[in-house]
Short mmCIF file of C-alpha atoms and ligand atoms in Angstrom, two decimals:
data_model
loop_
_atom_site.label_atom_id
_atom_site.label_comp_id
_atom_site.label_asym_id
_atom_site.label_seq_id
_atom_site.Cartn_x
_atom_site.Cartn_y
_atom_site.Cartn_z
CA MET O 1 3.02 21.49 -13.71
CA MET O 2 3.97 19.66 -9.46
CA ALA O 3 0.70 18.00 -8.86
CA GLU O 4 -0.60 19.05 -4.91
CA ARG O 5 -1.07 14.73 -3.64
CA GLN O 6 -1.93 14.29 0.13
CA PRO O 7 0.38 12.35 1.94
CA PHE O 8 -0.83 8.65 2.58
CA ILE O 9 -0.01 6.41 5.21
CA ALA O 10 -1.36 2.86 5.75
CA GLY O 11 -0.53 0.30 8.49
CA ASN O 12 -0.13 -3.33 7.14
CA TRP O 13 -0.73 -5.53 10.12
CA LYS O 14 0.15 -8.74 8.46
CA MET O 15 -1.46 -12.13 9.96
CA HIS O 16 -1.35 -10.53 13.23
CA LYS O 17 -3.38 -8.75 16.64
CA THR O 18 -6.28 -10.94 17.66
CA LEU O 19 -9.57 -8.76 18.09
CA ALA O 20 -9.78 -7.02 21.34
CA GLU O 21 -5.57 -6.74 20.65
CA ALA O 22 -6.85 -5.14 16.75
CA ARG O 23 -9.96 -3.00 18.79
CA THR O 24 -7.33 -1.59 21.05
CA LEU O 25 -4.35 -0.60 18.40
CA ALA O 26 -6.87 1.03 16.38
CA ARG O 27 -8.76 3.02 19.78
CA ASP O 28 -4.40 4.39 20.31
CA ILE O 29 -4.51 5.72 16.69
CA ARG O 30 -7.69 7.22 16.20
CA GLN O 31 -6.47 8.47 19.89
CA GLY O 32 -3.15 9.61 18.56
CA ALA O 33 -2.88 10.90 15.45
CA ALA O 34 -3.57 14.69 15.18
CA PRO O 35 -7.88 15.51 13.48
CA GLY O 36 -5.44 18.77 11.62
CA ARG O 37 -2.55 15.94 9.33
CA ARG O 38 -2.54 17.04 6.79
CA ALA O 39 -1.68 12.72 5.80
CA GLU O 40 -4.38 10.63 4.85
CA VAL O 41 -4.23 7.36 6.95
CA ALA O 42 -5.39 4.25 6.90
CA LEU O 43 -5.17 0.73 8.87
CA ALA O 44 -5.48 -3.13 7.26
CA PRO O 45 -5.69 -5.20 10.17
CA PRO O 46 -6.10 -9.17 8.93
CA TYR O 47 -10.02 -9.62 7.56
CA THR O 48 -11.06 -10.63 11.06
CA ALA O 49 -10.79 -7.85 12.70
CA LEU O 50 -11.50 -5.51 9.66
CA ALA O 51 -15.70 -5.04 11.67
CA ALA O 52 -13.83 -4.46 14.25
CA VAL O 53 -11.58 -2.10 12.94
CA ALA O 54 -14.55 -0.70 11.19
CA ALA O 55 -16.37 0.37 13.94
CA GLU O 56 -13.25 1.51 16.33
CA LEU O 57 -12.42 3.82 13.50
CA ALA O 58 -16.64 4.59 12.56
CA GLY O 59 -16.75 9.61 11.94
CA SER O 60 -12.67 9.92 12.45
CA GLY O 61 -11.31 10.13 8.97
CA LEU O 62 -9.32 6.92 8.91
CA ARG O 63 -9.27 4.43 6.43
CA LEU O 64 -9.34 0.59 6.33
CA ALA O 65 -8.02 -1.14 3.78
CA ALA O 66 -7.92 -5.51 3.10
CA GLN O 67 -4.12 -6.55 2.45
CA ASP O 68 -5.47 -8.96 -0.08
CA THR O 69 -8.79 -10.08 -2.06
CA PHE O 70 -10.05 -12.28 -4.36
CA TRP O 71 -11.76 -11.43 -8.17
CA GLU O 72 -14.70 -13.44 -8.10
CA ARG O 73 -17.50 -11.56 -6.49
CA GLN O 74 -19.05 -14.67 -4.89
CA GLY O 75 -19.64 -18.61 -5.43
CA ALA O 76 -17.49 -21.28 -4.84
CA PHE O 77 -14.16 -19.99 -3.41
CA THR O 78 -13.42 -21.62 -0.29
CA GLY O 79 -11.16 -19.29 2.04
CA ALA O 80 -11.77 -16.71 -0.24
CA ILE O 81 -12.88 -13.51 -0.07
CA SER O 82 -14.33 -10.55 -2.33
CA PRO O 83 -13.95 -6.98 -3.13
CA ALA O 84 -18.09 -6.99 -3.04
CA MET O 85 -17.47 -8.33 1.33
CA LEU O 86 -14.77 -5.81 1.29
CA ALA O 87 -16.85 -2.73 0.78
CA ASP O 88 -19.22 -4.26 2.50
CA VAL O 89 -17.04 -4.67 5.44
CA GLY O 90 -16.29 -0.71 5.06
CA CYS O 91 -13.22 -1.15 3.37
CA HIS O 92 -11.98 1.83 0.58
CA TYR O 93 -8.72 1.23 -0.23
CA VAL O 94 -6.86 -3.31 -0.81
CA ILE O 95 -3.34 -4.14 -1.00
CA VAL O 96 -2.53 -6.18 -4.27
CA GLY O 97 0.48 -7.82 -5.04
CA HIS O 98 2.34 -7.82 -1.98
CA SER O 99 5.80 -9.21 -1.46
CA GLU O 100 4.60 -11.79 0.60
CA ARG O 101 1.09 -12.74 -0.89
CA ARG O 102 3.87 -13.21 -4.93
CA GLN O 103 6.01 -15.08 -2.42
CA HIS O 104 3.75 -17.41 -0.21
CA PHE O 105 0.93 -17.16 -2.41
CA GLY O 106 1.41 -17.46 -5.57
CA ASP O 107 0.31 -14.38 -6.79
CA THR O 108 1.57 -13.25 -10.46
CA ASP O 109 1.24 -9.94 -11.97
CA ALA O 110 -1.77 -11.40 -14.14
CA THR O 111 -3.59 -12.70 -10.70
CA VAL O 112 -3.06 -9.05 -9.47
CA ASN O 113 -3.87 -7.81 -12.40
CA ARG O 114 -7.50 -9.70 -12.10
CA LYS O 115 -7.55 -8.04 -8.05
CA LEU O 116 -6.79 -5.17 -8.74
CA THR O 117 -9.55 -5.15 -11.63
CA ALA O 118 -11.92 -6.31 -9.86
CA VAL O 119 -11.08 -4.12 -6.93
CA VAL O 120 -11.43 -0.91 -9.27
CA ALA O 121 -14.95 -2.44 -10.47
CA ALA O 122 -16.18 -2.58 -6.87
CA GLY O 123 -15.24 0.41 -6.12
CA LEU O 124 -12.45 0.36 -4.03
CA ILE O 125 -9.12 2.09 -4.53
CA PRO O 126 -6.05 -0.95 -4.77
CA ILE O 127 -2.85 -0.33 -3.02
CA LEU O 128 -0.52 -2.08 -5.69
CA CYS O 129 2.92 -3.52 -4.88
CA VAL O 130 5.82 -3.37 -6.15
CA GLY O 131 9.66 -4.27 -6.12
CA GLU O 132 12.96 -5.96 -6.65
CA THR O 133 14.09 -8.96 -4.99
CA GLN O 134 18.01 -8.20 -3.70
CA ALA O 135 19.47 -10.66 -5.97
CA GLU O 136 17.50 -8.36 -8.69
CA ARG O 137 19.42 -5.12 -7.33
CA ALA O 138 22.57 -6.33 -7.55
CA ALA O 139 22.08 -8.20 -11.36
CA GLY O 140 21.11 -4.63 -11.74
CA GLN O 141 17.18 -5.54 -13.06
CA THR O 142 15.91 -2.94 -10.44
CA LEU O 143 13.64 -0.61 -13.17
CA GLN O 144 13.46 -3.54 -15.36
CA VAL O 145 11.38 -5.55 -12.72
CA VAL O 146 9.73 -2.85 -11.87
CA ARG O 147 8.52 -2.08 -14.90
CA GLY O 148 7.38 -5.47 -15.57
CA GLN O 149 4.81 -5.42 -12.58
CA LEU O 150 3.56 -2.07 -13.42
CA GLU O 151 3.09 -3.19 -16.82
CA GLY O 152 1.48 -6.59 -15.72
CA GLY O 153 -0.13 -5.06 -12.69
CA LEU O 154 -1.82 -2.73 -14.90
CA GLY O 155 -3.23 -4.20 -17.55
CA ALA O 156 -5.43 -2.73 -19.79
CA LEU O 157 -6.99 -0.69 -17.04
CA LYS O 158 -7.70 2.78 -16.32
CA PRO O 159 -8.21 4.43 -13.12
CA ALA O 160 -11.29 6.72 -13.59
CA SER O 161 -8.98 9.56 -12.04
CA GLY O 162 -5.50 9.50 -10.42
CA SER O 163 -7.29 9.12 -6.86
CA ALA O 164 -8.16 5.74 -7.81
CA LEU O 165 -5.15 4.21 -8.33
CA VAL O 166 -2.59 4.06 -5.26
CA VAL O 167 1.15 2.22 -6.15
CA ALA O 168 3.73 1.44 -3.28
CA TYR O 169 7.13 0.45 -4.06
CA GLU O 170 8.73 -2.26 -1.54
CA PRO O 171 11.76 -3.72 -2.13
CA VAL O 172 11.84 -7.05 -1.12
CA TRP O 173 15.05 -6.51 0.76
CA ALA O 174 13.63 -3.95 2.61
CA ILE O 175 10.99 -5.17 3.83
CA GLY O 176 10.30 -6.39 7.52
CA THR O 177 14.60 -6.35 7.87
CA GLY O 178 15.61 -2.93 8.91
CA LEU O 179 16.95 -2.29 5.50
CA THR O 180 15.65 0.66 3.82
CA ALA O 181 16.63 2.28 0.58
CA THR O 182 18.21 4.92 0.70
CA PRO O 183 16.32 8.32 -0.35
CA GLY O 184 18.45 8.77 -3.18
CA GLN O 185 17.47 5.25 -4.23
CA ALA O 186 13.88 5.14 -3.33
CA GLN O 187 13.31 8.92 -5.11
CA THR O 188 14.99 6.70 -8.62
CA VAL O 189 11.69 4.06 -8.38
CA HIS O 190 9.27 6.09 -7.43
CA HIS O 191 10.13 8.64 -10.66
CA PHE O 192 10.99 5.81 -12.27
CA ILE O 193 7.34 4.91 -11.27
CA ARG O 194 5.41 7.79 -11.73
CA SER O 195 7.46 8.22 -15.53
CA LEU O 196 5.91 5.21 -16.68
CA LEU O 197 2.62 5.48 -15.42
CA ARG O 198 2.41 8.64 -17.47
CA GLU O 199 3.65 6.35 -20.15
CA PHE O 200 0.55 4.28 -19.70
CA LEU O 201 -2.08 6.41 -18.04
CA GLY O 202 -1.97 9.90 -19.39
CA PRO O 203 -1.39 13.19 -17.21
CA ALA O 204 -3.85 11.27 -14.13
CA ALA O 205 -0.26 9.86 -13.20
CA GLU O 206 0.50 13.68 -11.90
CA GLU O 207 -2.45 13.13 -9.66
CA ILE O 208 -0.93 9.79 -8.16
CA ARG O 209 -0.69 8.82 -4.85
CA LEU O 210 2.94 6.56 -4.91
CA GLN O 211 4.14 5.09 -1.50
CA TYR O 212 8.05 3.69 -0.47
CA GLY O 213 7.68 0.98 1.74
CA GLY O 214 10.55 -1.51 3.95
CA SER O 215 11.86 -1.43 7.13
CA VAL O 216 10.12 2.36 7.94
CA THR O 217 9.97 4.01 11.05
CA PRO O 218 10.71 7.79 12.83
CA ASP O 219 13.75 7.76 12.28
CA ASN O 220 13.74 7.74 8.22
CA ALA O 221 10.30 8.93 7.41
CA ALA O 222 10.41 11.93 7.29
CA ILE O 223 13.93 12.12 5.05
CA LEU O 224 11.80 9.17 3.39
CA LEU O 225 8.86 11.63 2.74
CA ALA O 226 10.49 15.03 1.49
CA GLN O 227 11.53 13.42 -1.46
CA PRO O 228 9.18 14.41 -4.74
CA ASP O 229 7.80 11.36 -6.32
CA ILE O 230 7.15 9.96 -2.28
CA ASP O 231 3.96 10.29 -0.93
CA GLY O 232 3.23 8.89 1.27
CA ALA O 233 4.58 4.86 3.85
CA LEU O 234 3.15 1.91 3.31
CA VAL O 235 4.09 0.44 6.93
CA GLY O 236 4.58 -2.65 8.54
CA GLY O 237 6.86 -3.68 11.20
CA ALA O 238 5.67 -0.18 13.07
CA SER O 239 2.56 0.06 12.41
CA LEU O 240 1.70 -2.23 14.73
CA LYS O 241 3.19 -0.57 17.96
CA PRO O 242 1.40 3.35 17.90
CA GLU O 243 4.08 4.76 19.65
CA LEU O 244 5.95 4.01 15.92
CA PHE O 245 3.09 4.35 13.71
CA LEU O 246 1.66 8.16 15.04
CA PRO O 247 5.41 9.40 14.79
CA ILE O 248 5.11 8.59 11.02
CA ILE O 249 2.40 10.02 10.54
CA ALA O 250 3.03 13.00 12.10
CA ALA O 251 6.57 13.14 9.40
CA ALA O 252 4.65 13.31 6.77
CA GLY O 253 2.48 16.06 8.31
C1 PEP R 1 5.42 -4.58 4.39
O1 PEP R 1 4.30 -5.67 4.50
O2 PEP R 1 4.53 -3.71 3.17
C2 PEP R 1 6.70 -3.62 4.95
C3 PEP R 1 6.79 -2.03 4.42
O3 PEP R 1 6.80 -4.30 6.32
P1 PEP R 1 7.60 -3.37 6.73
O4 PEP R 1 8.03 -1.81 7.35
O5 PEP R 1 7.91 -3.88 8.39
O6 PEP R 1 9.39 -3.52 6.37
#
């Protein structure tokens, strides 16, 4: 039986936007996102703008997300932010294991697992990012890499329900490059991810939303979102411009 999964569009603002710019962008998206939309929408500003964006989104139904976290609750961890702090500022979601964290900040499947576990323990929903590099795809290792990241990232974690976890498939070669996986390439990996989730977590897999990420634009969003195992998008560059992000939200219905 096919589960009804609410489409989920999230904007990852990365290391962009001053406070004033973040407020304006959040306000524009809030005003432009149709109230009757089918999609759930989340915005992930940098840490410095979380509180300001939370204030802009209050009462709108749009969700706040963080781009990363640390796994400890509190203590002598200079520079780190805990899931409890993110919950306190109003976050609902936390991106974990983004390829830029893996590439530039040393995140591994083991640390991703610790973060994921801490996020769930704090009552937040992780968006676990997985995806292969160009070299891994060329070597025919895509499914093996994705399996390793999913298995390692989840570890022994068993979310209470399918709504307590989101997985984003983001082929590294498609992030910020203008290259997009074809709908067929993306669906193949999404279908594989769902079959792995079924293996690891059982029937909850049918409820887990799987986002595609990698140069999503208004031009390619609809066809990607039409694939049976693509339930949403994690959007980087295009989420910084309302004129691009709003049509992507609209493409989700
Ligand atoms: C991302 O950062 O998660 C991403 C998919 O970026 P972009 O949309 O710019 O490729």
